Amino acid sequence: PSSICFFHDLDIPQAGLRTTQSLCLLNSNSFTVIRDDAFAGLFHLEYLFIEGNKIETISRNAFRGLRDLTHLSLANNHLKALPRDVFSDLDSLIELDLRGNKFECDCKAKWLFLWLKMTNSTVSDVLCIGPAEYQDKKLNDVTSFDYECTTTDFVVHQILPYQSVSVDTFNSKNDVFVAIAQPSMENCMVLEWDHIEMNFRSYDNITGQSIVGCKAVLVGDQVFVVVAQLFGGSHIYKFDESWTKFVKFQDIEVSRISKPNDIELFEIDSEMFFVIADSSKAGLSTVYKWNNKGFYSYQSLHEWFRDTDAEFLDIDGKSYLILSSRSQVPIILQWNKASKKFVPHSEIPNMEDVLAVKSFRIQDDLYITLTRFIGDSRVMKWNSKQFVEIQALPSRGAMTLQPFSFKNNYYLALGSDYTFSQIYQWDGEKKIFRLFKEIYVQAPRSFTAVSTDRRDFFFASSFKGNTQIFEHIIIDLSL
């Protein structure tokens, strides 16, 4: 083993110069780590040889301050990776020797790959030990890292100190708003994205009785909110520019809507509709239509079925509604262009007691999710004739299975009363969803994606705890 450093002052009287030449040999020792600022104070070190050791880890700032270093050798160690920008302080580097190390040529080596392309220093060949397709090849021969060098995560951005059961989002005049149903506080809270503070702030508050749903309806430049209530009837509010708040616009017939469970907005032939799914035996799931003056009941869909959810679909240019129910399998209704009404089309067999149905698309393929409190929830795909199951998800205690996507990342959020809520991510290769992350939300009732200022969020409503806002972030694995 040898460790020796030489520091020699050289005088050149003719030129009036005094220089320091220095050399450090730290060869054939048992070093395993080089920590931050390991060479602090050696500002004029020019030659540093750390060869034939057992070094596995080098800290990012290990060579900080060595601006005069011209030759660095880390040959014949046990290095498999180097931290990003570990050579950033080496302004004078002429030669770097990394022979005798075999690197994992994965995302962590991406920065080194790019640095090798740009540096003016002479660098020995960097050989790969993995992944398997690059074993014993040079790092310079790696074709691309981009497709595999990022991942995503969900982090808490903001906590709203109140319970909620549903969240809806809408845009108006270049601003982003969120309407939150709060039955225990008897409010429909409207929030606005604050571009300065970068969070969601209170904008307006619609009061009512046992509010279970707030759904925004935009007609031209008019903004309405349908407020579904368990007691006192349901109502529609309109935003009044002069008062800068929502004011009551009209009532919804109590005789038809008894126990609203979902509000679904849709458009057919440039005409605006919404449907309220009613979950009581006495109620009627009803379609409402805009007639330039207000919303009026347009079609009662069926009786006695305790509908839990309604989902509008466009399949090959044709309009459909799927109604899920506690008392029968989901039924599919098709829009009849002649009568301009929904008529029975088909059903989704063997799927009794479905709490919610949601649709989403991945590229050109259409999918639906069916949420079940008891038994497995389902992901199904349209095969040009019917929906067929592609995946079952264990979901005991689940009240919602919500699909959403950000930047070509597709997710499902499964909210359960009995355990952690689970976020699944779409595996484009296997064509199924894989468990991605677990989050804790007390009695979750809805998950809603909201995007603003190039940032992506999703709201997790809670029937028993705080409403949470998570931010979807992109993580660069090469860092």
CSV table of C-alpha atoms in Angstrom, one decimal:
chain,number,residue,atom,x,y,z
A,1,PRO,CA,0.0,0.0,0.0
A,2,SER,CA,1.2,3.5,-0.7
A,3,SER,CA,-0.1,7.0,0.1
A,4,ILE,CA,2.2,9.9,-0.8
A,5,CYS,CA,1.8,13.4,-1.8
A,6,PHE,CA,4.4,15.7,-3.2
A,7,PHE,CA,4.2,19.5,-3.3
A,8,HIS,CA,7.1,21.3,-5.0
A,9,ASP,CA,7.6,25.0,-5.6
A,10,LEU,CA,9.3,25.8,-8.9
A,11,ASP,CA,11.0,29.2,-9.3
A,12,ILE,CA,11.5,30.6,-12.8
A,13,PRO,CA,13.4,33.9,-12.1
A,14,GLN,CA,13.7,34.9,-15.8
A,15,ALA,CA,9.9,35.1,-16.1
A,16,GLY,CA,9.3,36.2,-12.6
A,17,LEU,CA,7.1,33.2,-12.0
A,18,ARG,CA,6.7,31.0,-9.0
A,19,THR,CA,4.5,27.9,-9.5
A,20,THR,CA,3.5,24.9,-7.4
A,21,GLN,CA,3.6,21.4,-8.9
A,22,SER,CA,1.8,18.8,-6.8
A,23,LEU,CA,1.1,15.1,-7.1
A,24,CYS,CA,-0.9,12.7,-4.8
A,25,LEU,CA,-0.7,9.0,-5.0
A,26,LEU,CA,-3.3,7.1,-3.0
A,27,ASN,CA,-2.8,3.7,-4.7
A,28,SER,CA,-3.3,0.1,-3.5
A,29,ASN,CA,-5.1,0.9,-0.3
A,30,SER,CA,-8.4,-0.3,1.0
A,31,PHE,CA,-10.4,2.9,0.5
A,32,THR,CA,-14.1,2.2,-0.2
A,33,VAL,CA,-15.5,5.8,-0.1
A,34,ILE,CA,-14.4,9.3,-1.1
A,35,ARG,CA,-16.5,11.8,0.8
A,36,ASP,CA,-17.3,15.4,0.2
A,37,ASP,CA,-14.3,17.8,0.3
A,38,ALA,CA,-11.9,15.0,0.7
A,39,PHE,CA,-9.1,17.2,-0.7
A,40,ALA,CA,-10.1,20.5,0.8
A,41,GLY,CA,-7.2,23.0,0.8
A,42,LEU,CA,-5.3,21.3,-2.0
A,43,PHE,CA,-6.2,24.0,-4.4
A,44,HIS,CA,-3.0,23.6,-6.5
A,45,LEU,CA,-3.1,19.8,-6.8
A,46,GLU,CA,-2.5,18.8,-10.4
A,47,TYR,CA,-2.0,15.0,-10.4
A,48,LEU,CA,-4.3,12.7,-8.3
A,49,PHE,CA,-4.1,9.0,-8.6
A,50,ILE,CA,-6.4,6.8,-6.6
A,51,GLU,CA,-5.8,3.5,-8.2
A,52,GLY,CA,-6.2,-0.2,-7.2
A,53,ASN,CA,-8.4,0.5,-4.2
A,54,LYS,CA,-11.9,-0.8,-3.3
A,55,ILE,CA,-13.8,2.4,-3.9
A,56,GLU,CA,-17.5,1.9,-4.5
A,57,THR,CA,-18.9,5.3,-3.7
A,58,ILE,CA,-17.8,8.8,-4.5
A,59,SER,CA,-19.7,11.8,-3.0
A,60,ARG,CA,-20.9,14.5,-5.4
A,61,ASN,CA,-18.5,17.1,-4.0
A,62,ALA,CA,-15.5,14.9,-3.4
A,63,PHE,CA,-13.3,16.9,-5.8
A,64,ARG,CA,-14.7,20.3,-4.9
A,65,GLY,CA,-12.1,23.1,-5.2
A,66,LEU,CA,-9.5,21.1,-7.3
A,67,ARG,CA,-9.6,23.7,-10.1
A,68,ASP,CA,-5.9,23.1,-11.0
A,69,LEU,CA,-6.2,19.3,-11.3
A,70,THR,CA,-5.1,18.2,-14.8
A,71,HIS,CA,-4.8,14.4,-14.3
A,72,LEU,CA,-7.2,12.2,-12.4
A,73,SER,CA,-7.1,8.4,-12.2
A,74,LEU,CA,-9.7,6.3,-10.6
A,75,ALA,CA,-8.6,3.1,-12.3
A,76,ASN,CA,-9.1,-0.4,-11.0
A,77,ASN,CA,-11.7,0.3,-8.3
A,78,HIS,CA,-15.2,-1.1,-7.7
A,79,LEU,CA,-17.1,1.9,-9.2
A,80,LYS,CA,-20.4,1.1,-10.8
A,81,ALA,CA,-21.8,4.7,-10.8
A,82,LEU,CA,-20.7,8.3,-10.4
A,83,PRO,CA,-22.8,11.1,-9.0
A,84,ARG,CA,-24.0,13.7,-11.4
A,85,ASP,CA,-21.6,16.6,-11.9
A,86,VAL,CA,-18.9,15.0,-9.8
A,87,PHE,CA,-16.3,16.5,-12.1
A,88,SER,CA,-17.9,20.0,-12.4
A,89,ASP,CA,-15.1,21.8,-10.4
A,90,LEU,CA,-12.3,20.3,-12.5
A,91,ASP,CA,-11.8,23.2,-14.8
A,92,SER,CA,-8.3,22.2,-15.8
A,93,LEU,CA,-8.8,18.5,-16.3
A,94,ILE,CA,-6.8,17.1,-19.2
A,95,GLU,CA,-7.0,13.4,-18.6
A,96,LEU,CA,-9.4,11.0,-16.7
A,97,ASP,CA,-8.7,7.3,-16.3
A,98,LEU,CA,-11.7,5.1,-15.4
A,99,ARG,CA,-10.3,1.8,-16.6
A,100,GLY,CA,-10.8,-1.3,-14.5
A,101,ASN,CA,-14.3,-0.2,-13.4
A,102,LYS,CA,-17.5,-1.5,-14.9
A,103,PHE,CA,-20.5,0.8,-14.8
A,104,GLU,CA,-24.2,0.2,-14.6
A,105,CYS,CA,-25.2,2.0,-17.9
A,106,ASP,CA,-28.7,2.8,-16.8
A,107,CYS,CA,-30.3,6.1,-16.0
A,108,LYS,CA,-27.8,7.0,-13.4
A,109,ALA,CA,-25.1,7.0,-16.1
A,110,LYS,CA,-27.0,9.3,-18.4
A,111,TRP,CA,-25.3,12.4,-17.2
A,112,LEU,CA,-21.9,10.7,-17.6
A,113,PHE,CA,-22.8,9.7,-21.1
A,114,LEU,CA,-23.7,13.3,-22.0
A,115,TRP,CA,-20.6,14.7,-20.2
A,116,LEU,CA,-18.3,12.3,-22.3
A,117,LYS,CA,-19.9,13.8,-25.4
A,118,MET,CA,-19.1,17.4,-24.4
A,119,THR,CA,-15.8,17.3,-22.4
A,120,ASN,CA,-12.5,18.3,-23.9
A,121,SER,CA,-10.7,16.0,-21.6
A,122,THR,CA,-9.2,12.7,-22.7
A,123,VAL,CA,-11.2,9.9,-21.0
A,124,SER,CA,-10.5,6.2,-21.0
A,125,ASP,CA,-13.2,3.9,-22.3
A,126,VAL,CA,-16.0,3.5,-19.8
A,127,LEU,CA,-17.3,-0.1,-19.9
A,128,CYS,CA,-20.7,-1.3,-18.9
A,129,ILE,CA,-21.6,-4.3,-16.6
A,130,GLY,CA,-25.3,-3.8,-17.1
A,131,PRO,CA,-28.1,-3.8,-18.1
A,132,ALA,CA,-27.7,-7.1,-19.9
A,133,GLU,CA,-28.0,-5.6,-23.4
A,134,TYR,CA,-25.0,-3.3,-22.8
A,135,GLN,CA,-22.8,-5.7,-20.9
A,136,ASP,CA,-19.1,-5.3,-21.8
A,137,LYS,CA,-20.0,-2.5,-24.2
A,138,LYS,CA,-18.8,1.0,-24.0
A,139,LEU,CA,-21.0,3.7,-22.4
A,140,ASN,CA,-20.6,5.7,-25.6
A,141,ASP,CA,-22.4,3.0,-27.5
A,142,VAL,CA,-25.6,3.2,-25.5
A,143,THR,CA,-28.3,4.3,-27.9
A,144,SER,CA,-30.8,6.2,-25.7
A,145,PHE,CA,-31.8,6.8,-22.1
A,146,ASP,CA,-34.8,9.0,-22.6
A,147,TYR,CA,-37.5,6.4,-22.6
A,148,GLU,CA,-36.6,5.0,-19.2
A,149,CYS,CA,-34.9,7.8,-17.3
A,150,THR,CA,-38.0,9.5,-15.8
A,151,THR,CA,-40.6,8.3,-13.3
A,152,THR,CA,-43.5,10.0,-11.6
A,153,ASP,CA,-44.7,10.5,-8.1
A,154,PHE,CA,-47.6,12.1,-6.2
A,155,VAL,CA,-46.7,14.4,-3.3
A,156,VAL,CA,-49.0,16.4,-1.0
A,157,HIS,CA,-49.3,20.0,-2.2
A,158,GLN,CA,-52.1,21.4,0.0
A,159,ILE,CA,-54.4,20.2,2.8
A,160,LEU,CA,-57.9,21.6,2.9
A,161,PRO,CA,-59.2,21.4,6.5
A,162,TYR,CA,-62.6,20.0,5.7
A,163,GLN,CA,-64.5,16.9,4.6
A,164,SER,CA,-65.9,16.5,1.1
A,165,VAL,CA,-67.6,13.9,-1.1
A,166,SER,CA,-67.1,15.2,-4.6
A,167,VAL,CA,-64.8,17.6,-6.6
A,168,ASP,CA,-65.4,19.1,-10.0
A,169,THR,CA,-63.2,21.5,-12.0
A,170,PHE,CA,-63.9,24.1,-14.7
A,171,ASN,CA,-62.1,26.8,-16.5
A,172,SER,CA,-63.5,30.3,-16.9
A,173,LYS,CA,-61.7,33.4,-18.4
A,174,ASN,CA,-58.3,31.8,-18.3
A,175,ASP,CA,-58.7,30.8,-14.6
A,176,VAL,CA,-59.1,27.4,-13.1
A,177,PHE,CA,-61.8,26.8,-10.5
A,178,VAL,CA,-62.8,23.8,-8.3
A,179,ALA,CA,-66.2,23.1,-6.8
A,180,ILE,CA,-66.2,20.9,-3.7
A,181,ALA,CA,-69.3,19.4,-2.2
A,182,GLN,CA,-69.2,19.4,1.6
A,183,PRO,CA,-72.4,17.8,3.1
A,184,SER,CA,-71.3,18.1,6.7
A,185,MET,CA,-70.7,21.9,6.3
A,186,GLU,CA,-73.7,22.2,4.0
A,187,ASN,CA,-71.5,24.0,1.4
A,188,CYS,CA,-70.5,23.9,-2.2
A,189,MET,CA,-67.1,25.5,-1.8
A,190,VAL,CA,-65.7,27.1,-5.0
A,191,LEU,CA,-61.9,27.5,-5.1
A,192,GLU,CA,-59.7,29.4,-7.5
A,193,TRP,CA,-56.1,28.7,-8.4
A,194,ASP,CA,-53.9,31.6,-7.2
A,195,HIS,CA,-51.2,32.2,-9.8
A,196,ILE,CA,-49.1,34.1,-7.3
A,197,GLU,CA,-49.3,32.0,-4.2
A,198,MET,CA,-49.4,28.8,-6.3
A,199,ASN,CA,-52.2,27.2,-4.3
A,200,PHE,CA,-56.0,26.9,-4.3
A,201,ARG,CA,-57.8,29.7,-2.4
A,202,SER,CA,-61.5,30.2,-1.5
A,203,TYR,CA,-63.5,32.1,-4.2
A,204,ASP,CA,-67.2,31.6,-3.3
A,205,ASN,CA,-69.4,29.5,-1.1
A,206,ILE,CA,-72.8,28.2,-2.1
A,207,THR,CA,-74.8,27.1,0.9
A,208,GLY,CA,-77.4,24.4,1.0
A,209,GLN,CA,-78.6,21.2,2.8
A,210,SER,CA,-76.6,18.0,2.7
A,211,ILE,CA,-74.9,18.9,-0.6
A,212,VAL,CA,-73.6,15.7,-2.3
A,213,GLY,CA,-72.6,17.1,-5.7
A,214,CYS,CA,-71.5,20.3,-7.4
A,215,LYS,CA,-71.2,20.1,-11.1
A,216,ALA,CA,-70.1,23.1,-13.3
A,217,VAL,CA,-72.0,23.6,-16.6
A,218,LEU,CA,-70.5,26.1,-19.1
A,219,VAL,CA,-72.9,27.5,-21.7
A,220,GLY,CA,-71.1,30.1,-23.9
A,221,ASP,CA,-69.7,32.6,-21.4
A,222,GLN,CA,-72.2,31.7,-18.7
A,223,VAL,CA,-71.1,29.5,-15.8
A,224,PHE,CA,-73.7,27.4,-13.9
A,225,VAL,CA,-73.3,25.0,-11.0
A,226,VAL,CA,-75.7,22.2,-10.5
A,227,VAL,CA,-76.0,21.6,-6.7
A,228,ALA,CA,-77.4,18.2,-5.8
A,229,GLN,CA,-78.8,17.9,-2.3
A,230,LEU,CA,-80.3,15.1,-0.2
A,231,PHE,CA,-82.8,17.4,1.4
A,232,GLY,CA,-84.6,20.6,0.3
A,233,GLY,CA,-84.4,19.8,-3.4
A,234,SER,CA,-81.6,20.3,-5.8
A,235,HIS,CA,-80.8,23.7,-7.5
A,236,ILE,CA,-78.9,25.4,-10.2
A,237,TYR,CA,-76.8,28.5,-9.5
A,238,LYS,CA,-75.4,31.0,-12.0
A,239,PHE,CA,-72.4,33.1,-11.7
A,240,ASP,CA,-73.4,36.8,-11.5
A,241,GLU,CA,-70.7,39.1,-12.8
A,242,SER,CA,-72.1,42.2,-11.0
A,243,TRP,CA,-72.1,40.4,-7.7
A,244,THR,CA,-69.0,38.3,-8.5
A,245,LYS,CA,-70.7,35.3,-6.9
A,246,PHE,CA,-73.0,32.4,-7.7
A,247,VAL,CA,-76.7,33.2,-7.2
A,248,LYS,CA,-79.7,30.8,-7.4
A,249,PHE,CA,-80.9,30.4,-11.0
A,250,GLN,CA,-83.6,27.7,-10.8
A,251,ASP,CA,-84.8,24.7,-8.9
A,252,ILE,CA,-84.9,21.1,-10.0
A,253,GLU,CA,-88.1,19.2,-9.5
A,254,VAL,CA,-88.1,17.4,-6.2
A,255,SER,CA,-90.6,14.8,-7.4
A,256,ARG,CA,-88.1,13.4,-9.9
A,257,ILE,CA,-84.8,13.7,-8.0
A,258,SER,CA,-85.0,12.3,-4.5
A,259,LYS,CA,-81.5,10.9,-3.7
A,260,PRO,CA,-79.0,12.3,-6.2
A,261,ASN,CA,-75.9,10.2,-6.5
A,262,ASP,CA,-74.1,11.6,-9.6
A,263,ILE,CA,-74.2,14.4,-12.1
A,264,GLU,CA,-72.9,13.8,-15.6
A,265,LEU,CA,-72.5,16.5,-18.2
A,266,PHE,CA,-72.5,15.9,-21.9
A,267,GLU,CA,-73.2,17.4,-25.3
A,268,ILE,CA,-75.0,15.9,-28.3
A,269,ASP,CA,-75.3,17.7,-31.7
A,270,SER,CA,-74.1,21.0,-30.1
A,271,GLU,CA,-76.9,20.8,-27.4
A,272,MET,CA,-76.1,20.8,-23.7
A,273,PHE,CA,-77.4,18.1,-21.4
A,274,PHE,CA,-76.8,16.8,-17.9
A,275,VAL,CA,-78.1,13.7,-16.2
A,276,ILE,CA,-78.7,13.2,-12.5
A,277,ALA,CA,-78.5,9.5,-11.4
A,278,ASP,CA,-80.9,9.0,-8.6
A,279,SER,CA,-80.3,6.2,-6.1
A,280,SER,CA,-83.6,6.0,-4.3
A,281,LYS,CA,-86.5,3.7,-5.2
A,282,ALA,CA,-88.8,6.6,-5.4
A,283,GLY,CA,-86.6,8.8,-7.6
A,284,LEU,CA,-86.0,8.9,-11.4
A,285,SER,CA,-82.7,9.3,-13.1
A,286,THR,CA,-83.4,12.2,-15.3
A,287,VAL,CA,-81.8,13.9,-18.3
A,288,TYR,CA,-82.0,17.8,-18.4
A,289,LYS,CA,-81.5,19.9,-21.4
A,290,TRP,CA,-80.5,23.6,-21.9
A,291,ASN,CA,-83.2,25.6,-23.8
A,292,ASN,CA,-81.4,29.0,-23.9
A,293,LYS,CA,-83.4,30.1,-20.8
A,294,GLY,CA,-82.7,27.3,-18.4
A,295,PHE,CA,-82.5,23.6,-17.8
A,296,TYR,CA,-85.6,21.6,-18.1
A,297,SER,CA,-86.3,17.9,-17.6
A,298,TYR,CA,-86.0,16.2,-20.9
A,299,GLN,CA,-86.2,12.4,-20.3
A,300,SER,CA,-86.7,10.1,-17.4
A,301,LEU,CA,-84.6,7.1,-17.9
A,302,HIS,CA,-86.1,4.3,-15.8
A,303,GLU,CA,-87.7,3.7,-12.4
A,304,TRP,CA,-87.0,1.6,-9.3
A,305,PHE,CA,-83.4,0.8,-10.1
A,306,ARG,CA,-81.5,2.8,-7.5
A,307,ASP,CA,-78.9,4.2,-10.0
A,308,THR,CA,-75.5,4.9,-8.5
A,309,ASP,CA,-73.7,6.5,-11.4
A,310,ALA,CA,-74.1,7.7,-15.0
A,311,GLU,CA,-71.3,7.9,-17.6
A,312,PHE,CA,-71.6,9.4,-21.1
A,313,LEU,CA,-69.7,7.7,-24.0
A,314,ASP,CA,-69.0,8.4,-27.6
A,315,ILE,CA,-68.4,5.2,-29.5
A,316,ASP,CA,-67.8,5.4,-33.2
A,317,GLY,CA,-69.7,8.7,-33.4
A,318,LYS,CA,-72.7,7.4,-31.5
A,319,SER,CA,-73.8,8.6,-28.1
A,320,TYR,CA,-74.4,6.2,-25.1
A,321,LEU,CA,-75.1,6.4,-21.4
A,322,ILE,CA,-74.1,3.7,-19.0
A,323,LEU,CA,-76.1,3.6,-15.8
A,324,SER,CA,-74.8,1.6,-12.9
A,325,SER,CA,-77.1,0.4,-10.1
A,326,ARG,CA,-77.2,-1.3,-6.7
A,327,SER,CA,-80.1,-3.5,-7.9
A,328,GLN,CA,-79.1,-4.7,-11.3
A,329,VAL,CA,-76.2,-5.0,-13.7
A,330,PRO,CA,-75.1,-1.8,-15.6
A,331,ILE,CA,-77.3,-1.0,-18.6
A,332,ILE,CA,-76.2,0.8,-21.7
A,333,LEU,CA,-78.6,3.2,-23.4
A,334,GLN,CA,-78.1,4.5,-26.9
A,335,TRP,CA,-79.1,7.9,-28.3
A,336,ASN,CA,-81.7,7.5,-31.0
A,337,LYS,CA,-81.2,10.2,-33.5
A,338,ALA,CA,-84.8,10.0,-34.8
A,339,SER,CA,-86.6,10.3,-31.5
A,340,LYS,CA,-83.7,12.2,-29.9
A,341,LYS,CA,-84.1,10.1,-26.8
A,342,PHE,CA,-82.0,7.4,-25.1
A,343,VAL,CA,-83.3,3.9,-25.7
A,344,PRO,CA,-82.1,0.5,-24.1
A,345,HIS,CA,-79.2,-1.0,-26.0
A,346,SER,CA,-77.5,-3.7,-23.9
A,347,GLU,CA,-76.1,-4.5,-20.5
A,348,ILE,CA,-72.8,-5.5,-18.9
A,349,PRO,CA,-73.5,-9.0,-17.6
A,350,ASN,CA,-72.3,-10.5,-14.3
A,351,MET,CA,-71.6,-7.2,-12.7
A,352,GLU,CA,-74.2,-6.6,-10.0
A,353,ASP,CA,-74.0,-4.0,-7.3
A,354,VAL,CA,-71.7,-1.5,-9.1
A,355,LEU,CA,-71.2,1.8,-7.4
A,356,ALA,CA,-69.6,3.8,-10.2
A,357,VAL,CA,-68.7,3.6,-13.8
A,358,LYS,CA,-66.0,5.8,-15.5
A,359,SER,CA,-64.6,5.8,-19.0
A,360,PHE,CA,-61.2,6.7,-20.4
A,361,ARG,CA,-59.2,6.4,-23.5
A,362,ILE,CA,-55.6,5.3,-24.0
A,363,GLN,CA,-54.6,6.2,-27.5
A,364,ASP,CA,-57.5,4.9,-29.7
A,365,ASP,CA,-58.8,2.3,-27.2
A,366,LEU,CA,-61.9,2.9,-25.0
A,367,TYR,CA,-62.0,1.5,-21.5
A,368,ILE,CA,-64.4,1.7,-18.5
A,369,THR,CA,-63.9,1.0,-14.8
A,370,LEU,CA,-66.6,-0.5,-12.7
A,371,THR,CA,-66.3,0.1,-8.9
A,372,ARG,CA,-67.6,-2.5,-6.5
A,373,PHE,CA,-67.7,-2.2,-2.7
A,374,ILE,CA,-67.9,-6.0,-2.3
A,375,GLY,CA,-65.8,-8.2,-4.7
A,376,ASP,CA,-63.4,-7.1,-7.3
A,377,SER,CA,-63.7,-3.9,-9.3
A,378,ARG,CA,-63.1,-4.3,-13.0
A,379,VAL,CA,-61.3,-2.7,-15.9
A,380,MET,CA,-63.0,-3.4,-19.3
A,381,LYS,CA,-62.2,-2.7,-22.9
A,382,TRP,CA,-64.5,-2.0,-25.8
A,383,ASN,CA,-63.8,-4.6,-28.6
A,384,SER,CA,-66.0,-3.0,-31.2
A,385,LYS,CA,-69.1,-5.0,-30.1
A,386,GLN,CA,-69.1,-5.1,-26.3
A,387,PHE,CA,-67.0,-4.4,-23.2
A,388,VAL,CA,-64.8,-7.3,-22.2
A,389,GLU,CA,-62.8,-7.6,-18.9
A,390,ILE,CA,-59.1,-7.1,-19.0
A,391,GLN,CA,-58.3,-6.8,-15.3
A,392,ALA,CA,-59.8,-7.4,-11.9
A,393,LEU,CA,-58.7,-5.3,-8.9
A,394,PRO,CA,-59.3,-6.4,-5.3
A,395,SER,CA,-61.4,-3.6,-3.9
A,396,ARG,CA,-63.2,-4.6,-0.7
A,397,GLY,CA,-64.6,-1.4,0.8
A,398,ALA,CA,-64.0,0.6,-2.4
A,399,MET,CA,-66.3,3.6,-3.1
A,400,THR,CA,-64.5,5.0,-6.2
A,401,LEU,CA,-62.2,3.8,-8.9
A,402,GLN,CA,-61.2,6.8,-10.9
A,403,PRO,CA,-59.2,6.9,-14.1
A,404,PHE,CA,-57.1,10.0,-14.8
A,405,SER,CA,-54.0,10.9,-16.8
A,406,PHE,CA,-51.2,13.5,-16.9
A,407,LYS,CA,-48.6,13.9,-19.7
A,408,ASN,CA,-49.3,10.4,-21.2
A,409,ASN,CA,-49.1,8.8,-17.8
A,410,TYR,CA,-52.4,6.9,-17.2
A,411,TYR,CA,-53.6,6.1,-13.7
A,412,LEU,CA,-56.4,4.6,-11.7
A,413,ALA,CA,-57.1,5.8,-8.1
A,414,LEU,CA,-58.8,3.1,-6.0
A,415,GLY,CA,-60.3,4.6,-2.8
A,416,SER,CA,-61.2,2.2,0.0
A,417,ASP,CA,-62.9,2.7,3.4
A,418,TYR,CA,-60.9,-0.2,4.9
A,419,THR,CA,-57.3,0.3,3.8
A,420,PHE,CA,-54.9,2.7,2.0
A,421,SER,CA,-56.0,4.1,-1.3
A,422,GLN,CA,-54.1,2.7,-4.2
A,423,ILE,CA,-52.8,4.4,-7.3
A,424,TYR,CA,-52.3,2.1,-10.3
A,425,GLN,CA,-50.2,3.1,-13.4
A,426,TRP,CA,-50.8,1.8,-16.9
A,427,ASP,CA,-48.1,-0.6,-18.2
A,428,GLY,CA,-48.1,0.1,-21.9
A,429,GLU,CA,-46.2,-3.1,-22.7
A,430,LYS,CA,-48.4,-5.5,-20.7
A,431,LYS,CA,-51.6,-3.5,-21.3
A,432,ILE,CA,-52.7,-3.7,-17.7
A,433,PHE,CA,-52.5,-1.4,-14.6
A,434,ARG,CA,-49.8,-2.1,-12.0
A,435,LEU,CA,-49.8,-0.9,-8.4
A,436,PHE,CA,-47.8,2.3,-8.3
A,437,LYS,CA,-48.3,4.0,-4.9
A,438,GLU,CA,-50.4,3.9,-1.8
A,439,ILE,CA,-51.8,7.1,-0.1
A,440,TYR,CA,-53.7,7.5,3.0
A,441,VAL,CA,-57.1,9.2,2.6
A,442,GLN,CA,-59.9,8.6,5.2
A,443,ALA,CA,-63.1,7.4,3.6
A,444,PRO,CA,-62.2,8.6,0.1
A,445,ARG,CA,-65.2,9.5,-2.1
A,446,SER,CA,-63.7,10.9,-5.3
A,447,PHE,CA,-60.5,11.7,-7.1
A,448,THR,CA,-60.4,14.6,-9.5
A,449,ALA,CA,-57.5,15.7,-11.8
A,450,VAL,CA,-56.9,19.4,-12.2
A,451,SER,CA,-54.2,21.1,-14.3
A,452,THR,CA,-53.1,24.7,-14.2
A,453,ASP,CA,-49.9,26.7,-14.8
A,454,ARG,CA,-48.2,23.7,-16.3
A,455,ARG,CA,-48.7,21.8,-13.0
A,456,ASP,CA,-50.9,18.8,-12.5
A,457,PHE,CA,-52.8,18.0,-9.3
A,458,PHE,CA,-55.4,15.6,-8.2
A,459,PHE,CA,-57.9,16.2,-5.4
A,460,ALA,CA,-58.7,13.4,-3.0
A,461,SER,CA,-62.1,14.0,-1.2
A,462,SER,CA,-62.6,12.5,2.2
A,463,PHE,CA,-65.9,11.8,4.0
A,464,LYS,CA,-64.2,11.7,7.4
A,465,GLY,CA,-61.0,13.7,7.1
A,466,ASN,CA,-59.2,16.5,5.4
A,467,THR,CA,-59.5,17.0,1.6
A,468,GLN,CA,-56.0,16.5,0.2
A,469,ILE,CA,-54.4,18.0,-3.0
A,470,PHE,CA,-51.6,15.9,-4.4
A,471,GLU,CA,-49.2,17.2,-7.1
A,472,HIS,CA,-48.1,14.9,-9.9
A,473,ILE,CA,-44.4,15.4,-10.4
A,474,ILE,CA,-41.8,14.1,-12.9
A,475,ILE,CA,-38.6,12.7,-11.4
A,476,ASP,CA,-35.4,12.5,-13.5
A,477,LEU,CA,-33.8,9.2,-12.5
A,478,SER,CA,-30.5,10.4,-14.0
A,479,LEU,CA,-30.0,12.9,-11.3
